[in-house]
Amino acid sequence: MPESSRHHHTRDRDYSSRDRRDEGGREDRRAPDGDDRSRSHREKQRYADTQRDPRVPSYTKTSSSYYDDSQPYHHKGALYNLRYITTSRGICQAMEFFLGLLIVICAGVNHSNSGRYRDIASLGGLYQYYYGGANAFTGAEAQKVQQLDDQFYRLKLPPYVYSMACGGALMLYACATLALGVFRLPYRFPPLLLAEALLDVLIGLGFIPTIAFYFIKLQEIYNNLICKEREAMYSSKGHRGFECHLNGADIAGGLFGVLGIIIFPLSAVLAIRAFIRVQKMKQRPTEDNNL
């Protein structure tokens, strides 16, 4: 019995050692297969890298150089690029938007100021005590000055309404061009840049007659008999601020118009430069393929 048990133990050890050798052999055979696959993948990748032509710009580089040559664009194939806002064209278009907004504000200040006289002293009592006296209009004088205020307000409305309309149109135009740049449409359709440059030149030149008409019309309003009579009545009571001359908002609106003569032609120059750069980038792959 001891001898048979000894034979069984030795046979079991032989079988276990044989199984371990077989498993080790299978693992050794599996390991080269994985190494071969990884090696072949690396060789294919290396071959693909050597076959790529470095002269042909990639879509990523082309798109980034259109917006800003110093900042690479990492999102390949994206439909928009918010970095466009920080470029020279984006900043110029943002200035156009705020220029239109300031023109609207300056015109809106005068448009909203009706300046109608309030006859508070005629209410009597404490109102007569505090707001009456030699400086107050009463009775027929109060009605007369109120009528002049209404006539003068209606007289001055047209130039301010047109100024607000022009400023709002400039804001819409600036928002549209900025949105086109963010969504990269000028890169896909370069003629849009030429159209933008043409519109910028026309708008910049259009500011010159617009400003001239604006000040001529205001001067006609302030030289009108209604304004003169209104000024005389307020001066007779010692009231100031009703003189017939340009106020601060009028002058500021004109200065912003002069600024528009500079900004919009500058935007046209930047649009032409962008068009030339886009054309060069689009022609470069074609020239390389023809080599």
CSV table of C-alpha atoms in Angstrom, one decimal:
chain,number,residue,atom,x,y,z
A,1,MET,CA,0.0,0.0,0.0
A,2,PRO,CA,2.7,2.5,0.7
A,3,GLU,CA,4.4,1.7,-2.6
A,4,SER,CA,1.2,2.2,-4.6
A,5,SER,CA,0.4,5.5,-2.8
A,6,ARG,CA,3.9,6.6,-3.6
A,7,HIS,CA,3.4,5.8,-7.3
A,8,HIS,CA,0.2,7.7,-7.3
A,9,HIS,CA,1.8,10.8,-5.8
A,10,THR,CA,4.7,10.7,-8.3
A,11,ARG,CA,2.2,10.3,-11.2
A,12,ASP,CA,0.1,13.3,-10.0
A,13,ARG,CA,3.3,15.4,-9.8
A,14,ASP,CA,4.2,14.4,-13.3
A,15,TYR,CA,0.7,15.3,-14.6
A,16,SER,CA,0.7,18.7,-12.8
A,17,SER,CA,4.2,19.6,-14.1
A,18,ARG,CA,3.1,18.6,-17.6
A,19,ASP,CA,0.0,20.7,-17.4
A,20,ARG,CA,2.0,23.7,-16.3
A,21,ARG,CA,4.4,23.3,-19.1
A,22,ASP,CA,1.5,23.1,-21.6
A,23,GLU,CA,-0.2,26.2,-20.2
A,24,GLY,CA,3.1,28.1,-20.3
A,25,GLY,CA,3.7,27.0,-23.9
A,26,ARG,CA,0.2,28.2,-24.9
A,27,GLU,CA,0.8,31.6,-23.1
A,28,ASP,CA,4.2,31.9,-24.9
A,29,ARG,CA,2.5,31.2,-28.2
A,30,ARG,CA,-0.3,33.8,-27.4
A,31,ALA,CA,2.2,36.5,-26.4
A,32,PRO,CA,3.9,36.8,-29.8
A,33,ASP,CA,0.5,37.1,-31.5
A,34,GLY,CA,-0.4,40.2,-29.4
A,35,ASP,CA,3.1,41.6,-30.0
A,36,ASP,CA,2.8,41.0,-33.7
A,37,ARG,CA,-0.6,42.8,-33.9
A,38,SER,CA,0.7,45.8,-31.9
A,39,ARG,CA,3.9,45.8,-34.0
A,40,SER,CA,2.0,45.7,-37.3
A,41,HIS,CA,-0.3,48.5,-36.1
A,42,ARG,CA,2.7,50.7,-35.3
A,43,GLU,CA,4.2,50.0,-38.7
A,44,LYS,CA,1.0,50.9,-40.4
A,45,GLN,CA,0.8,54.2,-38.5
A,46,ARG,CA,4.4,54.9,-39.3
A,47,TYR,CA,3.8,54.2,-42.9
A,48,ALA,CA,0.8,56.5,-43.0
A,49,ASP,CA,2.8,59.3,-41.3
A,50,THR,CA,5.6,59.0,-43.9
A,51,GLN,CA,3.0,59.1,-46.8
A,52,ARG,CA,1.4,62.3,-45.6
A,53,ASP,CA,2.5,65.3,-47.6
A,54,PRO,CA,3.7,68.1,-45.2
A,55,ARG,CA,3.1,70.7,-47.9
A,56,VAL,CA,-0.6,70.3,-47.9
A,57,PRO,CA,-2.2,72.3,-45.1
A,58,SER,CA,-4.7,70.4,-43.0
A,59,TYR,CA,-8.3,71.6,-42.4
A,60,THR,CA,-7.4,72.6,-38.9
A,61,LYS,CA,-4.4,74.8,-39.9
A,62,THR,CA,-6.3,76.4,-42.7
A,63,SER,CA,-9.2,77.3,-40.5
A,64,SER,CA,-7.0,78.6,-37.7
A,65,SER,CA,-4.9,80.8,-40.0
A,66,TYR,CA,-8.1,82.4,-41.4
A,67,TYR,CA,-9.1,83.6,-37.9
A,68,ASP,CA,-5.7,84.1,-36.2
A,69,ASP,CA,-2.3,82.9,-37.3
A,70,SER,CA,-1.0,82.8,-33.8
A,71,GLN,CA,-3.7,80.7,-32.2
A,72,PRO,CA,-4.2,77.1,-33.5
A,73,TYR,CA,-7.7,75.9,-33.8
A,74,HIS,CA,-8.0,72.5,-32.2
A,75,HIS,CA,-11.6,71.5,-32.9
A,76,LYS,CA,-11.4,70.0,-36.3
A,77,GLY,CA,-14.5,70.4,-38.4
A,78,ALA,CA,-16.4,72.6,-35.9
A,79,LEU,CA,-19.1,74.8,-37.4
A,80,TYR,CA,-18.2,77.9,-35.3
A,81,ASN,CA,-15.2,79.5,-33.7
A,82,LEU,CA,-15.7,82.0,-30.9
A,83,ARG,CA,-12.1,83.0,-31.1
A,84,TYR,CA,-13.1,85.0,-34.2
A,85,ILE,CA,-14.4,87.7,-31.8
A,86,THR,CA,-10.9,88.4,-30.6
A,87,THR,CA,-9.4,88.9,-34.1
A,88,SER,CA,-9.0,92.2,-35.7
A,89,ARG,CA,-12.1,91.8,-37.9
A,90,GLY,CA,-14.2,90.7,-34.9
A,91,ILE,CA,-13.1,93.6,-32.8
A,92,CYS,CA,-13.8,96.1,-35.6
A,93,GLN,CA,-17.3,94.6,-36.1
A,94,ALA,CA,-17.9,94.9,-32.3
A,95,MET,CA,-16.9,98.5,-32.5
A,96,GLU,CA,-19.4,99.0,-35.3
A,97,PHE,CA,-22.1,97.6,-33.1
A,98,PHE,CA,-21.3,99.8,-30.1
A,99,LEU,CA,-21.0,102.8,-32.5
A,100,GLY,CA,-24.5,102.2,-33.7
A,101,LEU,CA,-25.7,101.8,-30.1
A,102,LEU,CA,-24.1,105.1,-29.0
A,103,ILE,CA,-25.8,106.9,-32.0
A,104,VAL,CA,-29.1,105.5,-30.9
A,105,ILE,CA,-28.5,106.6,-27.3
A,106,CYS,CA,-27.6,110.2,-28.3
A,107,ALA,CA,-30.6,110.5,-30.5
A,108,GLY,CA,-32.9,108.9,-28.0
A,109,VAL,CA,-31.9,111.4,-25.3
A,110,ASN,CA,-33.3,114.3,-27.3
A,111,HIS,CA,-36.2,112.3,-28.7
A,112,SER,CA,-37.4,111.4,-25.2
A,113,ASN,CA,-37.1,114.9,-23.8
A,114,SER,CA,-40.3,116.7,-24.6
A,115,GLY,CA,-39.5,119.6,-22.3
A,116,ARG,CA,-43.1,120.7,-21.8
A,117,TYR,CA,-43.7,123.3,-19.2
A,118,ARG,CA,-45.8,122.2,-16.2
A,119,ASP,CA,-48.0,124.9,-14.7
A,120,ILE,CA,-47.8,123.6,-11.1
A,121,ALA,CA,-48.2,127.1,-9.5
A,122,SER,CA,-51.8,127.3,-10.9
A,123,LEU,CA,-52.8,124.5,-8.5
A,124,GLY,CA,-52.7,127.0,-5.7
A,125,GLY,CA,-51.9,126.4,-2.0
A,126,LEU,CA,-48.4,125.1,-1.3
A,127,TYR,CA,-47.7,124.7,-5.0
A,128,GLN,CA,-48.3,128.4,-5.5
A,129,TYR,CA,-46.1,129.1,-2.5
A,130,TYR,CA,-43.1,126.9,-3.7
A,131,TYR,CA,-43.4,127.1,-7.5
A,132,GLY,CA,-45.1,130.5,-8.0
A,133,GLY,CA,-43.6,133.9,-8.0
A,134,ALA,CA,-41.9,135.9,-10.7
A,135,ASN,CA,-40.3,132.9,-12.4
A,136,ALA,CA,-43.5,131.0,-13.0
A,137,PHE,CA,-45.8,131.1,-16.0
A,138,THR,CA,-49.5,131.5,-15.1
A,139,GLY,CA,-52.7,131.7,-17.0
A,140,ALA,CA,-52.4,132.6,-20.7
A,141,GLU,CA,-48.6,132.7,-20.5
A,142,ALA,CA,-48.4,129.1,-19.3
A,143,GLN,CA,-50.7,127.9,-22.1
A,144,LYS,CA,-48.6,129.8,-24.6
A,145,VAL,CA,-45.3,128.3,-23.5
A,146,GLN,CA,-46.8,124.8,-23.4
A,147,GLN,CA,-48.0,125.3,-27.0
A,148,LEU,CA,-44.5,126.4,-28.0
A,149,ASP,CA,-43.0,123.4,-26.3
A,150,ASP,CA,-45.3,121.0,-28.2
A,151,GLN,CA,-44.6,122.7,-31.5
A,152,PHE,CA,-40.8,122.7,-30.9
A,153,TYR,CA,-40.9,119.0,-29.9
A,154,ARG,CA,-42.7,118.0,-33.1
A,155,LEU,CA,-40.3,120.2,-35.1
A,156,LYS,CA,-37.2,118.5,-33.8
A,157,LEU,CA,-38.4,114.9,-34.0
A,158,PRO,CA,-37.5,114.0,-37.7
A,159,PRO,CA,-33.6,114.2,-37.5
A,160,TYR,CA,-33.6,112.2,-34.2
A,161,VAL,CA,-36.0,109.5,-35.5
A,162,TYR,CA,-33.8,109.1,-38.6
A,163,SER,CA,-30.6,109.0,-36.5
A,164,MET,CA,-32.1,106.2,-34.3
A,165,ALA,CA,-33.2,104.3,-37.4
A,166,CYS,CA,-29.7,104.6,-38.9
A,167,GLY,CA,-28.1,103.5,-35.6
A,168,GLY,CA,-30.4,100.5,-35.3
A,169,ALA,CA,-29.6,99.5,-38.9
A,170,LEU,CA,-25.9,99.7,-38.2
A,171,MET,CA,-26.3,97.5,-35.1
A,172,LEU,CA,-28.1,94.9,-37.1
A,173,TYR,CA,-25.5,94.9,-39.8
A,174,ALA,CA,-22.6,94.6,-37.3
A,175,CYS,CA,-24.4,91.7,-35.6
A,176,ALA,CA,-24.9,90.0,-39.0
A,177,THR,CA,-21.3,90.3,-40.1
A,178,LEU,CA,-20.1,89.1,-36.7
A,179,ALA,CA,-22.3,86.1,-36.8
A,180,LEU,CA,-21.1,85.2,-40.3
A,181,GLY,CA,-17.5,85.3,-39.1
A,182,VAL,CA,-18.2,83.2,-36.0
A,183,PHE,CA,-20.0,80.5,-38.1
A,184,ARG,CA,-17.1,80.6,-40.7
A,185,LEU,CA,-19.3,81.4,-43.7
A,186,PRO,CA,-16.8,83.8,-45.2
A,187,TYR,CA,-14.2,81.0,-45.3
A,188,ARG,CA,-16.6,78.7,-47.1
A,189,PHE,CA,-17.9,81.5,-49.4
A,190,PRO,CA,-15.1,84.0,-49.9
A,191,PRO,CA,-17.3,86.4,-52.1
A,192,LEU,CA,-19.1,87.3,-48.9
A,193,LEU,CA,-15.9,89.1,-47.8
A,194,LEU,CA,-16.0,91.3,-51.0
A,195,ALA,CA,-19.7,92.1,-50.5
A,196,GLU,CA,-18.9,93.0,-46.9
A,197,ALA,CA,-16.0,95.3,-48.0
A,198,LEU,CA,-18.2,97.0,-50.5
A,199,LEU,CA,-20.9,97.6,-48.0
A,200,ASP,CA,-18.4,98.9,-45.4
A,201,VAL,CA,-17.0,101.4,-48.0
A,202,LEU,CA,-20.5,102.6,-48.9
A,203,ILE,CA,-21.5,103.0,-45.3
A,204,GLY,CA,-18.3,104.9,-44.4
A,205,LEU,CA,-18.8,107.3,-47.4
A,206,GLY,CA,-22.5,107.6,-46.6
A,207,PHE,CA,-21.7,109.0,-43.1
A,208,ILE,CA,-20.3,112.2,-44.8
A,209,PRO,CA,-23.6,113.4,-46.3
A,210,THR,CA,-25.6,112.0,-43.4
A,211,ILE,CA,-23.6,114.1,-40.8
A,212,ALA,CA,-23.9,117.2,-43.0
A,213,PHE,CA,-27.6,116.7,-43.4
A,214,TYR,CA,-27.9,116.1,-39.7
A,215,PHE,CA,-26.3,119.3,-38.6
A,216,ILE,CA,-28.0,121.4,-41.4
A,217,LYS,CA,-31.4,120.1,-40.3
A,218,LEU,CA,-30.7,120.8,-36.6
A,219,GLN,CA,-29.5,124.3,-37.5
A,220,GLU,CA,-32.7,125.0,-39.4
A,221,ILE,CA,-34.7,123.8,-36.3
A,222,TYR,CA,-32.8,126.1,-33.9
A,223,ASN,CA,-33.2,129.0,-36.3
A,224,ASN,CA,-36.9,128.6,-36.6
A,225,LEU,CA,-39.2,131.3,-35.2
A,226,ILE,CA,-40.9,128.8,-32.8
A,227,CYS,CA,-37.6,128.1,-31.1
A,228,LYS,CA,-36.7,131.8,-30.9
A,229,GLU,CA,-40.0,132.7,-29.4
A,230,ARG,CA,-39.8,129.8,-26.9
A,231,GLU,CA,-36.3,130.9,-25.9
A,232,ALA,CA,-37.4,134.5,-25.4
A,233,MET,CA,-40.3,133.5,-23.2
A,234,TYR,CA,-38.2,131.3,-20.9
A,235,SER,CA,-35.5,134.0,-20.8
A,236,SER,CA,-38.0,136.5,-19.6
A,237,LYS,CA,-38.6,134.4,-16.5
A,238,GLY,CA,-35.0,133.7,-15.9
A,239,HIS,CA,-35.0,130.1,-17.0
A,240,ARG,CA,-31.8,128.7,-18.6
A,241,GLY,CA,-31.2,125.6,-20.8
A,242,PHE,CA,-33.8,126.5,-23.5
A,243,GLU,CA,-31.4,128.3,-25.8
A,244,CYS,CA,-31.6,127.7,-29.5
A,245,HIS,CA,-28.2,126.0,-30.1
A,246,LEU,CA,-26.7,122.6,-30.3
A,247,ASN,CA,-26.7,120.6,-27.0
A,248,GLY,CA,-24.2,118.0,-25.9
A,249,ALA,CA,-26.2,115.0,-27.2
A,250,ASP,CA,-26.3,116.7,-30.7
A,251,ILE,CA,-22.5,117.2,-30.7
A,252,ALA,CA,-21.8,113.7,-29.4
A,253,GLY,CA,-24.0,112.1,-32.1
A,254,GLY,CA,-22.1,114.0,-34.8
A,255,LEU,CA,-18.7,113.0,-33.3
A,256,PHE,CA,-19.8,109.3,-33.3
A,257,GLY,CA,-20.7,109.8,-37.0
A,258,VAL,CA,-17.2,111.1,-37.7
A,259,LEU,CA,-15.8,108.0,-36.0
A,260,GLY,CA,-18.0,105.8,-38.3
A,261,ILE,CA,-16.2,107.4,-41.3
A,262,ILE,CA,-13.0,105.9,-39.9
A,263,ILE,CA,-14.2,102.5,-38.6
A,264,PHE,CA,-16.1,101.2,-41.6
A,265,PRO,CA,-13.4,101.8,-44.2
A,266,LEU,CA,-11.0,100.1,-41.8
A,267,SER,CA,-13.3,97.2,-41.7
A,268,ALA,CA,-13.4,97.1,-45.5
A,269,VAL,CA,-9.6,96.9,-45.6
A,270,LEU,CA,-9.6,94.0,-43.2
A,271,ALA,CA,-12.2,92.2,-45.2
A,272,ILE,CA,-10.2,92.5,-48.4
A,273,ARG,CA,-7.1,91.2,-46.6
A,274,ALA,CA,-9.1,88.3,-45.3
A,275,PHE,CA,-10.3,87.5,-48.8
A,276,ILE,CA,-6.8,87.5,-50.2
A,277,ARG,CA,-5.6,85.2,-47.4
A,278,VAL,CA,-8.5,82.8,-47.8
A,279,GLN,CA,-7.9,82.6,-51.6
A,280,LYS,CA,-4.3,81.8,-51.0
A,281,MET,CA,-5.1,79.0,-48.6
A,282,LYS,CA,-7.7,77.5,-50.9
A,283,GLN,CA,-5.3,77.6,-53.9
A,284,ARG,CA,-2.4,76.0,-52.1
A,285,PRO,CA,-3.7,72.4,-52.0
A,286,THR,CA,-4.5,72.7,-55.8
A,287,GLU,CA,-1.0,73.9,-56.6
A,288,ASP,CA,0.5,71.0,-54.6
A,289,ASN,CA,-1.6,68.5,-56.4
A,290,ASN,CA,-0.5,69.8,-59.7
A,291,LEU,CA,3.2,69.3,-58.9
